Amino acid sequence: SISVTPKVAGESVTGSVKIVNLAGETIAEGSAGQDITVQSGSYSVQVQVTDEKVLADRPTRTMDVQLKPGDQSRQEMSFPWCKVRVFVRVRGNRTRNAKVKLIRKGEHVATLKSMAEQYIPLSPGRYQAEVRVGGITTKLDKIMFPEGARRDVPIDVRF
């Protein structure tokens, strides 16, 4: 059997597990931390953090597992994290009612509100964004969130 526990900032978190064979076929699925019974062999194990309060973008990571007959594989998978608040500035002035739609690999993964009180946890790295101020939306290509940090991130937009 295979069991994988996702961890964020050293803490076990909820998630889902998908076990895929070498042909790319899903052969088993289950919850993180539970024993998932599979035959011996080589597998790709996909683990997703499913709670957006833990990581807003609900990331998936993959690991390879070799399972010998009669073996049990117990793994932990650490997910990198950061906590951010965004501050949208138009002509140098912060604006409270802007929304920032974060996009990674062409997929909308989270929406942040400018000047929110709470820091939002998500995966660090590079994002694209659609920033909406009033009725106007502008696209930005490179917004960087560094790992392991609690950051206030200014986003300057020009119309």
Coordinates of C-alpha atoms in Angstrom, one line a residue:
S1 CA 0.0 0.0 0.0
I2 CA 1.0 3.6 -0.5
S3 CA 0.3 6.5 2.0
V4 CA 1.3 10.1 1.4
T5 CA 0.8 13.0 3.8
P6 CA 1.1 16.5 2.4
K7 CA 2.8 19.1 4.7
V8 CA 2.7 22.8 4.6
A9 CA 5.1 24.7 7.0
G10 CA 5.8 21.5 8.8
E11 CA 2.1 20.7 9.5
S12 CA 0.1 17.8 8.0
V13 CA -2.8 19.1 5.8
T14 CA -5.8 17.6 4.0
G15 CA -5.4 16.5 0.4
S16 CA -6.1 14.0 -2.2
V17 CA -3.9 11.3 -3.7
K18 CA -4.0 9.8 -7.2
I19 CA -1.8 6.9 -8.2
V20 CA -0.9 6.6 -11.9
N21 CA 0.8 3.7 -13.6
L22 CA 3.6 4.0 -16.2
A23 CA 1.0 4.0 -19.0
G24 CA -0.5 7.1 -17.5
E25 CA -3.7 5.4 -16.3
T26 CA -5.2 6.3 -12.9
I27 CA -5.3 3.0 -10.9
A28 CA -6.3 4.3 -7.4
E29 CA -7.4 7.4 -5.7
G30 CA -7.9 8.4 -2.0
S31 CA -7.4 10.9 0.7
A32 CA -4.0 12.0 1.9
G33 CA -2.7 9.9 4.9
Q34 CA -4.9 6.9 4.1
D35 CA -3.4 3.6 3.0
I36 CA -4.2 3.0 -0.7
T37 CA -3.8 -0.6 -1.8
V38 CA -2.0 -1.2 -5.1
Q39 CA 0.1 -4.1 -6.5
S40 CA 3.9 -4.0 -6.5
G41 CA 5.3 -1.8 -9.3
S42 CA 6.4 1.7 -10.3
Y43 CA 4.0 4.5 -9.9
S44 CA 3.6 8.2 -10.2
V45 CA 1.8 9.6 -7.1
Q46 CA 0.0 12.9 -7.5
V47 CA -0.8 14.7 -4.2
Q48 CA -3.0 17.8 -4.1
V49 CA -3.6 20.2 -1.2
T50 CA -7.4 20.5 -1.3
D51 CA -8.1 23.1 1.3
E52 CA -7.8 26.6 -0.1
K53 CA -7.4 28.0 3.4
V54 CA -4.1 26.1 3.6
L55 CA -2.9 27.1 0.1
A56 CA -5.3 29.2 -2.0
D57 CA -4.1 27.8 -5.3
R58 CA -4.6 24.2 -4.2
P59 CA -1.3 22.9 -5.8
T60 CA -0.4 19.4 -6.9
R61 CA 3.0 17.8 -6.7
T62 CA 4.2 14.5 -8.0
M63 CA 6.6 11.9 -6.8
D64 CA 7.7 8.5 -8.1
V65 CA 7.3 5.4 -5.9
Q66 CA 8.7 1.9 -6.4
L67 CA 6.6 -0.6 -4.5
K68 CA 8.1 -4.1 -3.9
P69 CA 5.8 -7.1 -3.2
G70 CA 4.5 -6.9 0.4
D71 CA 5.9 -3.4 1.0
Q72 CA 4.2 -0.4 2.4
S73 CA 5.3 3.0 1.3
R74 CA 4.7 5.9 3.8
Q75 CA 5.8 9.3 2.4
E76 CA 5.5 12.9 3.3
M77 CA 5.4 15.6 0.7
S78 CA 6.3 19.1 1.6
F79 CA 4.7 22.0 -0.3
P80 CA 6.4 25.4 -0.4
W81 CA 4.3 28.3 0.8
C82 CA 4.1 32.0 1.3
K83 CA 1.6 34.4 2.8
V84 CA 0.8 37.5 0.9
R85 CA -1.4 40.6 0.8
V86 CA -1.6 42.7 -2.3
F87 CA -1.8 46.4 -2.6
V88 CA -2.9 47.7 -6.0
R89 CA -1.6 51.2 -6.8
V90 CA -3.0 53.4 -9.5
R91 CA -0.8 56.4 -10.3
G92 CA 1.0 55.7 -6.9
N93 CA -2.2 55.7 -4.9
R94 CA -3.4 52.5 -3.1
T95 CA -6.9 51.5 -4.1
R96 CA -9.0 49.3 -1.8
N97 CA -11.6 47.9 -4.2
A98 CA -9.3 46.2 -6.8
K99 CA -9.4 42.5 -7.3
V100 CA -6.3 40.5 -8.5
K101 CA -7.0 37.3 -10.3
L102 CA -3.9 35.1 -10.2
I103 CA -3.2 32.8 -13.1
R104 CA -0.6 30.0 -13.3
K105 CA -0.1 27.9 -16.4
G106 CA -3.1 29.5 -18.0
E107 CA -5.4 28.5 -15.1
H108 CA -7.2 30.8 -12.6
V109 CA -5.9 29.7 -9.2
A110 CA -6.9 32.4 -6.7
T111 CA -8.4 35.8 -6.4
L112 CA -7.0 38.3 -4.0
K113 CA -8.5 41.6 -2.9
S114 CA -6.4 44.8 -2.7
M115 CA -5.7 45.9 0.9
A116 CA -7.3 42.9 2.5
E117 CA -6.6 42.5 6.3
Q118 CA -5.8 38.8 6.0
Y119 CA -2.6 37.3 4.5
I120 CA -3.5 34.7 1.9
P121 CA -1.4 31.5 1.9
L122 CA -0.4 30.2 -1.6
S123 CA 2.4 28.6 -3.5
P124 CA 5.4 30.8 -4.1
G125 CA 6.6 31.6 -7.5
R126 CA 5.7 33.5 -10.6
Y127 CA 2.1 34.3 -11.6
Q128 CA 0.3 36.2 -14.3
A129 CA -2.5 38.4 -13.1
E130 CA -5.7 40.2 -14.2
V131 CA -6.2 43.3 -12.1
R132 CA -9.6 44.8 -12.1
V133 CA -10.1 48.3 -10.8
G134 CA -13.6 49.7 -11.3
G135 CA -14.7 48.5 -14.7
I136 CA -11.2 48.3 -16.2
T137 CA -9.1 45.1 -16.3
T138 CA -5.4 45.0 -17.1
K139 CA -3.1 42.0 -17.5
L140 CA 0.3 41.7 -15.8
D141 CA 2.8 39.1 -16.8
K142 CA 5.2 38.6 -13.9
I143 CA 4.2 38.8 -10.3
M144 CA 6.6 37.1 -8.0
F145 CA 5.8 35.8 -4.5
P146 CA 8.9 34.6 -2.6
E147 CA 8.9 31.3 -0.5
G148 CA 8.3 31.1 3.2
A149 CA 7.6 34.8 3.7
R150 CA 4.8 36.9 4.9
R151 CA 4.8 39.8 2.4
D152 CA 2.9 42.9 1.4
V153 CA 3.2 43.0 -2.4
P154 CA 2.6 46.2 -4.2
I155 CA 1.1 45.9 -7.7
D156 CA 1.4 49.0 -9.9
V157 CA -1.1 49.3 -12.7
R158 CA -1.3 51.9 -15.5
F159 CA -4.4 52.5 -17.7

